[in-house]
Amino acid sequence: MNIPPNPCPTSIDLVWPWWRDQMPVSREWAYFDHAAVGPLSGAAADSLSRFSQDASLNGDVHWMQWSGRVQELRQMTSELLHCGIDEVALVPNTTTGINFVANGFPWTEGDNVIVPDGEFPSNLFPWLNQNSRGVEVRVVPRRDGRVIVDDLIERIDSRTRLIAVSWVGYASGFRIDLERLVEQAHHRGVLVFLDAIQGLGIYPLDLQTCDVDFLSADGHKWLLGPEGAGVAVIRKRHLETLRCDSVGWASVQNSHLFSGATFDLRETAQRFEGGSANMSGLMALASSMDMFLSVIRTHGVSAIGDRVLERATRLRELLRQRGANLLFDNEPFDQHGSGIVTFEVPGQTPADFRSRALENHIVVSCRGGGIRASVHVYNNDADLERLSELVAR
């Protein structure tokens, strides 16, 4: 099993410099675009390099070792989320996991699904695509970027089957009260799908106590893996609920018995993995996830999220001091805040500020009508100062 090149320090004060050392991007850039595409961790980049060398020199000779590493990613996801390993499916992107549910759910004409306004299109279009099956999509307005649980619950009626929501808003950075949403929805017999891409790996999620029904997330943002490699969770109690809309050789038990194969679906979420896996991408994601789990095992489930919130709080303070306007308050920040900080600079368009930032080796995005900075654990005080000082120029 691969492990980070240097063990996680036992002193929490040394963890974040240790993490920064494993982020090559930090040598050149003050990088604040993790909510779009995160930079590869050094461990993930090394994994991709080793794979490409191995595959070019040896073909598929070491395929079983590759497959074993991919299975380790499944186990790590199970550990991270406190779910069964048989509930984890490996996916190429968040959208794929959403469509597992949207296309596979046993809808009947007149059913409805509830979605907050302002979701990323991947958590809207698959549900709208069910209109042809007679499914209504009820879009619930946000309040100043905030998704209010009571607003979602109030839209439930006898035909509501599911609420589909993002853990963290991609533009506002608002983190929903997930435990309360799940509790209130389940009390009314309604399932919950979670688009977890903006929160997975950063904030604790124990599926034994916060009983989300379905979940999907790519690993190329906060988890610092490559694009095209992610995870989904389908709780075991729902496995037979969803129809496998797309199947292949890997969907069945005894999947490697190609001659005389029988259509006998796996009794795990792997039944949704119809074809060959993105071995290189999934192995790289596993190498990056090792880093996250090493911190969690050593310093507890809240260590990473606490650090991100502390960094985001500090950035918000600096931006205010330099004259920027924060577009979303997300208070109380310890409950609803995240690493996403969206702001505006008087007299400058977001696009102009982003261009100026790139010239100064600072990376941000334009989202939510403003400039979006998404802060990770390895962003140090010098990074935060570089961004905030640019506001004042």
Tab-separated table of C-alpha atoms in Angstrom:
chain	number	residue	atom	x	y	z
A	1	MET	CA	0.000	0.000	0.000
A	2	ASN	CA	1.299	3.458	-0.895
A	3	ILE	CA	1.720	5.985	1.919
A	4	PRO	CA	2.671	9.669	1.878
A	5	PRO	CA	6.459	10.060	1.462
A	6	ASN	CA	6.748	11.589	4.936
A	7	PRO	CA	4.483	10.501	7.813
A	8	CYS	CA	1.963	12.986	9.147
A	9	PRO	CA	3.529	14.943	12.049
A	10	THR	CA	2.171	14.240	15.510
A	11	SER	CA	2.216	17.968	16.327
A	12	ILE	CA	-0.756	19.746	14.741
A	13	ASP	CA	1.345	22.908	14.282
A	14	LEU	CA	3.655	20.990	11.949
A	15	VAL	CA	0.900	19.360	9.890
A	16	TRP	CA	0.131	22.283	7.604
A	17	PRO	CA	3.751	23.061	6.634
A	18	TRP	CA	4.118	19.294	6.022
A	19	TRP	CA	1.068	19.398	3.762
A	20	ARG	CA	2.372	22.461	1.916
A	21	ASP	CA	5.622	20.614	1.227
A	22	GLN	CA	3.551	18.027	-0.641
A	23	MET	CA	1.916	20.647	-2.881
A	24	PRO	CA	4.285	21.575	-5.734
A	25	VAL	CA	1.877	24.320	-6.860
A	26	SER	CA	2.804	26.362	-3.783
A	27	ARG	CA	6.326	26.965	-5.124
A	28	GLU	CA	4.986	29.246	-7.851
A	29	TRP	CA	1.389	30.171	-7.116
A	30	ALA	CA	-0.860	31.420	-4.358
A	31	TYR	CA	-3.574	28.993	-5.375
A	32	PHE	CA	-7.194	29.729	-4.394
A	33	ASP	CA	-9.192	27.794	-6.977
A	34	HIS	CA	-9.823	24.463	-5.247
A	35	ALA	CA	-13.576	24.844	-5.738
A	36	ALA	CA	-12.962	24.689	-9.501
A	37	VAL	CA	-10.017	22.381	-10.179
A	38	GLY	CA	-7.526	21.743	-7.425
A	39	PRO	CA	-3.817	21.296	-8.138
A	40	LEU	CA	-2.505	17.758	-7.995
A	41	SER	CA	-0.829	16.812	-4.768
A	42	GLY	CA	2.720	15.616	-5.178
A	43	ALA	CA	1.602	12.125	-4.202
A	44	ALA	CA	-1.077	12.090	-6.915
A	45	ALA	CA	1.351	13.401	-9.535
A	46	ASP	CA	3.930	10.762	-8.574
A	47	SER	CA	1.267	8.059	-8.851
A	48	LEU	CA	0.338	9.162	-12.369
A	49	SER	CA	3.982	9.252	-13.384
A	50	ARG	CA	4.676	5.773	-12.002
A	51	PHE	CA	1.597	4.392	-13.714
A	52	SER	CA	2.466	5.827	-17.110
A	53	GLN	CA	5.992	4.471	-16.870
A	54	ASP	CA	4.767	1.061	-15.790
A	55	ALA	CA	2.087	0.863	-18.481
A	56	SER	CA	4.493	1.965	-21.218
A	57	LEU	CA	7.237	-0.443	-20.181
A	58	ASN	CA	5.171	-3.446	-19.092
A	59	GLY	CA	1.703	-3.194	-20.611
A	60	ASP	CA	-0.820	-4.928	-18.370
A	61	VAL	CA	1.681	-7.168	-16.551
A	62	HIS	CA	0.979	-5.394	-13.262
A	63	TRP	CA	-2.757	-4.981	-13.783
A	64	MET	CA	-3.594	-6.912	-10.616
A	65	GLN	CA	-1.497	-4.501	-8.574
A	66	TRP	CA	-3.289	-1.564	-10.173
A	67	SER	CA	-6.641	-3.154	-9.424
A	68	GLY	CA	-5.609	-3.746	-5.817
A	69	ARG	CA	-4.727	-0.078	-5.394
A	70	VAL	CA	-8.099	0.925	-6.828
A	71	GLN	CA	-9.790	-1.345	-4.290
A	72	GLU	CA	-7.815	0.437	-1.571
A	73	LEU	CA	-9.475	3.673	-2.699
A	74	ARG	CA	-12.836	2.013	-2.175
A	75	GLN	CA	-11.763	1.007	1.338
A	76	MET	CA	-10.446	4.506	2.094
A	77	THR	CA	-13.743	6.038	0.998
A	78	SER	CA	-15.545	3.634	3.304
A	79	GLU	CA	-13.294	4.742	6.170
A	80	LEU	CA	-13.671	8.425	5.366
A	81	LEU	CA	-17.481	8.290	5.275
A	82	HIS	CA	-18.117	5.451	7.763
A	83	CYS	CA	-20.134	3.469	5.245
A	84	GLY	CA	-19.892	-0.088	3.989
A	85	ILE	CA	-17.269	-0.818	1.366
A	86	ASP	CA	-20.032	-2.525	-0.598
A	87	GLU	CA	-21.866	0.829	-0.755
A	88	VAL	CA	-19.051	2.590	-2.634
A	89	ALA	CA	-18.963	2.951	-6.405
A	90	LEU	CA	-16.014	4.498	-8.219
A	91	VAL	CA	-17.082	7.022	-10.841
A	92	PRO	CA	-15.510	9.312	-13.462
A	93	ASN	CA	-17.296	12.407	-12.147
A	94	THR	CA	-20.010	13.692	-9.845
A	95	THR	CA	-22.507	13.814	-12.704
A	96	THR	CA	-22.284	10.063	-13.223
A	97	GLY	CA	-23.259	9.371	-9.621
A	98	ILE	CA	-26.166	11.808	-9.839
A	99	ASN	CA	-27.439	10.051	-12.940
A	100	PHE	CA	-27.237	6.673	-11.207
A	101	VAL	CA	-30.032	7.969	-8.999
A	102	ALA	CA	-31.936	10.256	-11.359
A	103	ASN	CA	-32.155	7.693	-14.163
A	104	GLY	CA	-32.396	4.602	-11.985
A	105	PHE	CA	-35.061	5.713	-9.491
A	106	PRO	CA	-38.492	4.064	-9.884
A	107	TRP	CA	-40.394	7.260	-10.619
A	108	THR	CA	-44.082	7.246	-11.363
A	109	GLU	CA	-45.884	10.043	-13.175
A	110	GLY	CA	-46.736	12.823	-10.734
A	111	ASP	CA	-43.730	12.303	-8.445
A	112	ASN	CA	-41.581	15.300	-7.586
A	113	VAL	CA	-38.008	16.046	-6.507
A	114	ILE	CA	-36.934	19.161	-4.590
A	115	VAL	CA	-33.786	21.083	-5.572
A	116	PRO	CA	-32.532	24.424	-4.219
A	117	ASP	CA	-32.135	27.321	-6.615
A	118	GLY	CA	-28.570	28.073	-7.678
A	119	GLU	CA	-27.304	24.496	-7.786
A	120	PHE	CA	-24.458	23.652	-10.111
A	121	PRO	CA	-26.078	22.409	-13.356
A	122	SER	CA	-24.947	18.834	-12.723
A	123	ASN	CA	-27.335	18.714	-9.762
A	124	LEU	CA	-30.221	20.167	-11.754
A	125	PHE	CA	-30.203	18.867	-15.317
A	126	PRO	CA	-30.365	15.122	-14.462
A	127	TRP	CA	-33.520	15.800	-12.434
A	128	LEU	CA	-35.035	18.031	-15.126
A	129	ASN	CA	-34.313	15.201	-17.542
A	130	GLN	CA	-36.962	13.170	-15.699
A	131	ASN	CA	-39.690	15.549	-16.874
A	132	SER	CA	-40.320	13.173	-19.767
A	133	ARG	CA	-41.249	10.551	-17.165
A	134	GLY	CA	-43.765	12.895	-15.554
A	135	VAL	CA	-41.507	13.985	-12.674
A	136	GLU	CA	-41.823	17.551	-11.419
A	137	VAL	CA	-38.706	19.418	-10.261
A	138	ARG	CA	-39.501	21.918	-7.517
A	139	VAL	CA	-36.831	24.602	-7.375
A	140	VAL	CA	-36.754	26.331	-3.985
A	141	PRO	CA	-35.292	29.873	-3.795
A	142	ARG	CA	-32.214	30.536	-1.684
A	143	ARG	CA	-32.028	33.428	0.758
A	144	ASP	CA	-28.926	35.526	0.081
A	145	GLY	CA	-27.126	32.405	-1.049
A	146	ARG	CA	-28.316	30.370	1.945
A	147	VAL	CA	-30.194	27.080	1.592
A	148	ILE	CA	-32.712	27.022	4.429
A	149	VAL	CA	-33.728	23.537	5.488
A	150	ASP	CA	-37.244	24.613	6.479
A	151	ASP	CA	-37.801	26.092	3.010
A	152	LEU	CA	-37.006	22.731	1.428
A	153	ILE	CA	-39.102	20.776	3.894
A	154	GLU	CA	-42.114	23.052	3.368
A	155	ARG	CA	-42.243	22.041	-0.308
A	156	ILE	CA	-42.685	18.353	0.513
A	157	ASP	CA	-46.024	16.770	-0.274
A	158	SER	CA	-47.296	13.213	-0.632
A	159	ARG	CA	-45.617	12.838	-4.037
A	160	THR	CA	-42.160	14.054	-3.047
A	161	ARG	CA	-39.635	11.259	-3.400
A	162	LEU	CA	-36.277	12.953	-2.973
A	163	ILE	CA	-34.405	16.157	-2.089
A	164	ALA	CA	-31.208	16.741	-4.084
A	165	VAL	CA	-28.822	19.282	-2.588
A	166	SER	CA	-25.188	20.360	-2.543
A	167	TRP	CA	-23.327	20.082	0.738
A	168	VAL	CA	-21.590	23.402	0.028
A	169	GLY	CA	-22.776	25.996	-2.485
A	170	TYR	CA	-20.201	26.369	-5.231
A	171	ALA	CA	-20.695	30.158	-5.503
A	172	SER	CA	-21.817	31.239	-2.036
A	173	GLY	CA	-19.784	28.749	-0.001
A	174	PHE	CA	-22.818	28.171	2.233
A	175	ARG	CA	-22.673	24.793	4.002
A	176	ILE	CA	-26.107	23.344	4.638
A	177	ASP	CA	-27.259	21.916	7.964
A	178	LEU	CA	-27.047	18.411	6.554
A	179	GLU	CA	-27.950	16.447	9.665
A	180	ARG	CA	-31.143	18.428	10.159
A	181	LEU	CA	-32.082	18.122	6.498
A	182	VAL	CA	-31.688	14.348	6.530
A	183	GLU	CA	-33.571	14.002	9.815
A	184	GLN	CA	-36.491	16.148	8.664
A	185	ALA	CA	-36.681	14.577	5.205
A	186	HIS	CA	-36.577	11.006	6.498
A	187	HIS	CA	-39.229	11.844	9.091
A	188	ARG	CA	-41.491	12.583	6.126
A	189	GLY	CA	-40.453	9.548	4.111
A	190	VAL	CA	-38.312	11.532	1.646
A	191	LEU	CA	-34.827	10.465	0.532
A	192	VAL	CA	-31.771	12.740	0.293
A	193	PHE	CA	-29.181	12.903	-2.473
A	194	LEU	CA	-25.987	14.832	-1.660
A	195	ASP	CA	-23.682	16.457	-4.191
A	196	ALA	CA	-20.621	16.322	-1.942
A	197	ILE	CA	-17.927	17.618	-4.286
A	198	GLN	CA	-17.356	20.903	-2.409
A	199	GLY	CA	-17.113	19.239	1.002
A	200	LEU	CA	-15.788	15.688	0.716
A	201	GLY	CA	-12.526	15.226	2.588
A	202	ILE	CA	-12.743	18.630	4.259
A	203	TYR	CA	-15.715	18.405	6.643
A	204	PRO	CA	-16.577	15.331	8.704
A	205	LEU	CA	-19.427	13.167	7.434
A	206	ASP	CA	-20.379	10.008	9.303
A	207	LEU	CA	-23.031	8.165	7.321
A	208	GLN	CA	-23.831	6.033	10.347
A	209	THR	CA	-25.216	9.081	12.151
A	210	CYS	CA	-26.055	11.390	9.210
A	211	ASP	CA	-27.924	8.876	7.120
A	212	VAL	CA	-27.647	10.354	3.607
A	213	ASP	CA	-29.226	7.996	1.063
A	214	PHE	CA	-27.071	8.747	-1.991
A	215	LEU	CA	-23.865	10.717	-2.500
A	216	SER	CA	-21.497	11.582	-5.330
A	217	ALA	CA	-18.278	13.598	-5.632
A	218	ASP	CA	-15.366	13.918	-8.002
A	219	GLY	CA	-11.871	14.035	-6.516
A	220	HIS	CA	-10.385	16.845	-8.595
A	221	LYS	CA	-11.315	19.727	-6.307
A	222	TRP	CA	-10.607	19.683	-2.577
A	223	LEU	CA	-9.268	16.107	-2.608
A	224	LEU	CA	-6.424	17.241	-4.896
A	225	GLY	CA	-6.732	14.358	-7.324
A	226	PRO	CA	-7.009	14.319	-11.128
A	227	GLU	CA	-10.148	15.016	-13.109
A	228	GLY	CA	-12.069	11.913	-14.111
A	229	ALA	CA	-11.831	10.038	-10.802
A	230	GLY	CA	-14.429	10.190	-8.039
A	231	VAL	CA	-16.653	8.229	-5.699
A	232	ALA	CA	-20.341	7.647	-5.160
A	233	VAL	CA	-22.252	6.031	-2.318
A	234	ILE	CA	-25.470	4.092	-2.687
A	235	ARG	CA	-26.714	2.860	0.641
A	236	LYS	CA	-27.217	-0.887	0.723
A	237	ARG	CA	-30.907	-0.595	1.553
A	238	HIS	CA	-31.429	1.236	-1.755
A	239	LEU	CA	-29.350	-1.021	-3.978
A	240	GLU	CA	-32.353	-2.868	-5.366
A	241	THR	CA	-34.363	0.354	-5.589
A	242	LEU	CA	-32.255	1.764	-8.396
A	243	ARG	CA	-32.309	0.206	-11.821
A	244	CYS	CA	-28.857	-0.083	-13.395
A	245	ASP	CA	-29.437	2.163	-16.368
A	246	SER	CA	-26.076	1.256	-17.896
A	247	VAL	CA	-24.461	-2.156	-17.403
A	248	GLY	CA	-21.402	-3.967	-18.711
A	249	TRP	CA	-19.008	-6.790	-18.055
A	250	ALA	CA	-17.939	-5.356	-14.673
A	251	SER	CA	-21.524	-5.100	-13.378
A	252	VAL	CA	-21.907	-8.802	-12.684
A	253	GLN	CA	-20.625	-11.318	-10.209
A	254	ASN	CA	-17.704	-13.392	-11.492
A	255	SER	CA	-17.069	-10.539	-13.901
A	256	HIS	CA	-13.800	-11.982	-15.202
A	257	LEU	CA	-15.415	-15.188	-16.445
A	258	PHE	CA	-15.968	-13.727	-19.893
A	259	SER	CA	-16.815	-16.986	-21.618
A	260	GLY	CA	-20.308	-18.102	-20.721
A	261	ALA	CA	-20.900	-15.057	-18.514
A	262	THR	CA	-24.325	-14.832	-16.861
A	263	PHE	CA	-26.267	-11.646	-16.160
A	264	ASP	CA	-26.113	-11.832	-12.373
A	265	LEU	CA	-25.618	-8.334	-10.984
A	266	ARG	CA	-23.170	-7.766	-8.163
A	267	GLU	CA	-24.780	-7.412	-4.745
A	268	THR	CA	-22.813	-4.204	-4.152
A	269	ALA	CA	-22.657	-0.699	-5.566
A	270	GLN	CA	-20.000	-1.979	-7.956
A	271	ARG	CA	-22.844	-3.162	-10.171
A	272	PHE	CA	-22.975	0.446	-11.417
A	273	GLU	CA	-19.347	0.287	-12.623
A	274	GLY	CA	-20.123	-1.208	-15.990
A	275	GLY	CA	-16.767	-1.082	-17.742
A	276	SER	CA	-13.052	-0.645	-17.309
A	277	ALA	CA	-11.956	1.769	-14.616
A	278	ASN	CA	-9.778	4.855	-14.976
A	279	MET	CA	-6.929	3.019	-13.279
A	280	SER	CA	-4.404	5.847	-13.418
A	281	GLY	CA	-6.836	8.479	-12.133
A	282	LEU	CA	-8.278	6.362	-9.342
A	283	MET	CA	-4.820	5.293	-8.176
A	284	ALA	CA	-3.742	8.937	-8.108
A	285	LEU	CA	-6.829	9.892	-6.112
A	286	ALA	CA	-6.010	7.100	-3.666
A	287	SER	CA	-2.515	8.534	-3.192
A	288	SER	CA	-3.976	11.943	-2.431
A	289	MET	CA	-6.652	10.549	-0.118
A	290	ASP	CA	-3.903	8.812	1.870
A	291	MET	CA	-2.757	12.278	2.918
A	292	PHE	CA	-6.213	13.260	4.166
A	293	LEU	CA	-6.720	10.059	6.112
A	294	SER	CA	-3.286	10.249	7.697
A	295	VAL	CA	-4.231	13.630	9.200
A	296	ILE	CA	-7.664	12.381	10.289
A	297	ARG	CA	-6.193	9.280	11.930
A	298	THR	CA	-3.554	11.301	13.755
A	299	HIS	CA	-5.469	14.463	14.669
A	300	GLY	CA	-9.171	13.636	14.461
A	301	VAL	CA	-12.029	14.031	12.003
A	302	SER	CA	-12.394	17.792	12.480
A	303	ALA	CA	-8.754	18.824	12.039
A	304	ILE	CA	-8.899	19.477	8.296
A	305	GLY	CA	-12.231	21.298	8.339
A	306	ASP	CA	-11.185	23.423	11.325
A	307	ARG	CA	-8.027	24.491	9.521
A	308	VAL	CA	-9.935	25.415	6.344
A	309	LEU	CA	-12.434	27.507	8.327
A	310	GLU	CA	-9.614	29.239	10.204
A	311	ARG	CA	-7.878	30.079	6.913
A	312	ALA	CA	-11.107	31.323	5.348
A	313	THR	CA	-11.888	33.450	8.411
A	314	ARG	CA	-8.457	35.031	8.243
A	315	LEU	CA	-8.826	35.751	4.530
A	316	ARG	CA	-12.232	37.359	5.103
A	317	GLU	CA	-10.687	39.645	7.734
A	318	LEU	CA	-7.835	40.665	5.429
A	319	LEU	CA	-10.144	41.313	2.500
A	320	ARG	CA	-12.352	43.572	4.616
A	321	GLN	CA	-9.305	45.479	5.855
A	322	ARG	CA	-8.198	46.079	2.255
A	323	GLY	CA	-11.619	47.412	1.189
A	324	ALA	CA	-13.218	44.366	-0.464
A	325	ASN	CA	-16.913	43.613	0.007
A	326	LEU	CA	-17.882	40.077	1.012
A	327	LEU	CA	-20.921	38.926	-0.942
A	328	PHE	CA	-22.140	36.178	1.421
A	329	ASP	CA	-21.843	36.164	5.207
A	330	ASN	CA	-22.624	32.451	5.856
A	331	GLU	CA	-22.947	33.141	9.562
A	332	PRO	CA	-22.590	31.503	12.014
A	333	PHE	CA	-19.406	30.715	10.123
A	334	ASP	CA	-18.399	27.675	12.149
A	335	GLN	CA	-21.669	26.002	11.168
A	336	HIS	CA	-22.342	27.308	7.657
A	337	GLY	CA	-18.998	28.618	6.462
A	338	SER	CA	-16.557	26.855	4.163
A	339	GLY	CA	-13.299	27.470	2.362
A	340	ILE	CA	-15.151	29.430	-0.336
A	341	VAL	CA	-14.913	33.220	0.053
A	342	THR	CA	-16.698	35.289	-2.612
A	343	PHE	CA	-16.061	39.015	-2.736
A	344	GLU	CA	-16.038	42.091	-4.939
A	345	VAL	CA	-13.503	44.875	-5.315
A	346	PRO	CA	-15.019	48.342	-5.826
A	347	GLY	CA	-14.258	49.701	-9.269
A	348	GLN	CA	-13.038	46.384	-10.700
A	349	THR	CA	-14.887	43.665	-12.573
A	350	PRO	CA	-14.304	40.098	-11.390
A	351	ALA	CA	-12.779	39.206	-14.769
A	352	ASP	CA	-10.325	42.116	-14.623
A	353	PHE	CA	-9.315	41.246	-11.063
A	354	ARG	CA	-8.794	37.585	-12.012
A	355	SER	CA	-6.549	38.606	-14.925
A	356	ARG	CA	-4.547	40.878	-12.656
A	357	ALA	CA	-4.292	38.098	-10.086
A	358	LEU	CA	-2.875	35.673	-12.648
A	359	GLU	CA	-0.249	38.240	-13.616
A	360	ASN	CA	0.782	38.185	-9.945
A	361	HIS	CA	0.738	34.374	-9.750
A	362	ILE	CA	-2.500	34.238	-7.774
A	363	VAL	CA	-5.336	31.958	-8.909
A	364	VAL	CA	-9.019	32.744	-8.234
A	365	SER	CA	-12.313	32.270	-10.099
A	366	CYS	CA	-15.268	34.418	-11.136
A	367	ARG	CA	-18.417	32.973	-9.583
A	368	GLY	CA	-21.609	34.162	-7.919
A	369	GLY	CA	-21.320	37.637	-9.371
A	370	GLY	CA	-17.946	38.208	-7.754
A	371	ILE	CA	-14.430	36.889	-7.229
A	372	ARG	CA	-14.285	33.468	-5.617
A	373	ALA	CA	-11.290	32.411	-3.562
A	374	SER	CA	-11.346	28.846	-2.243
A	375	VAL	CA	-8.839	28.290	0.542
A	376	HIS	CA	-7.177	24.982	1.427
A	377	VAL	CA	-5.245	23.843	4.483
A	378	TYR	CA	-1.825	24.447	2.942
A	379	ASN	CA	-2.492	28.098	2.062
A	380	ASN	CA	-0.236	29.966	4.494
A	381	ASP	CA	-0.293	33.552	5.745
A	382	ALA	CA	1.912	34.683	2.868
A	383	ASP	CA	-0.646	33.366	0.352
A	384	LEU	CA	-3.487	35.177	2.109
A	385	GLU	CA	-1.503	38.405	2.270
A	386	ARG	CA	-0.664	38.245	-1.443
A	387	LEU	CA	-4.319	38.019	-2.387
A	388	SER	CA	-5.532	40.666	0.027
A	389	GLU	CA	-2.764	43.110	-0.883
A	390	LEU	CA	-3.802	42.866	-4.549
A	391	VAL	CA	-7.222	44.201	-3.534
A	392	ALA	CA	-5.655	47.385	-2.231
A	393	ARG	CA	-3.520	48.136	-5.312
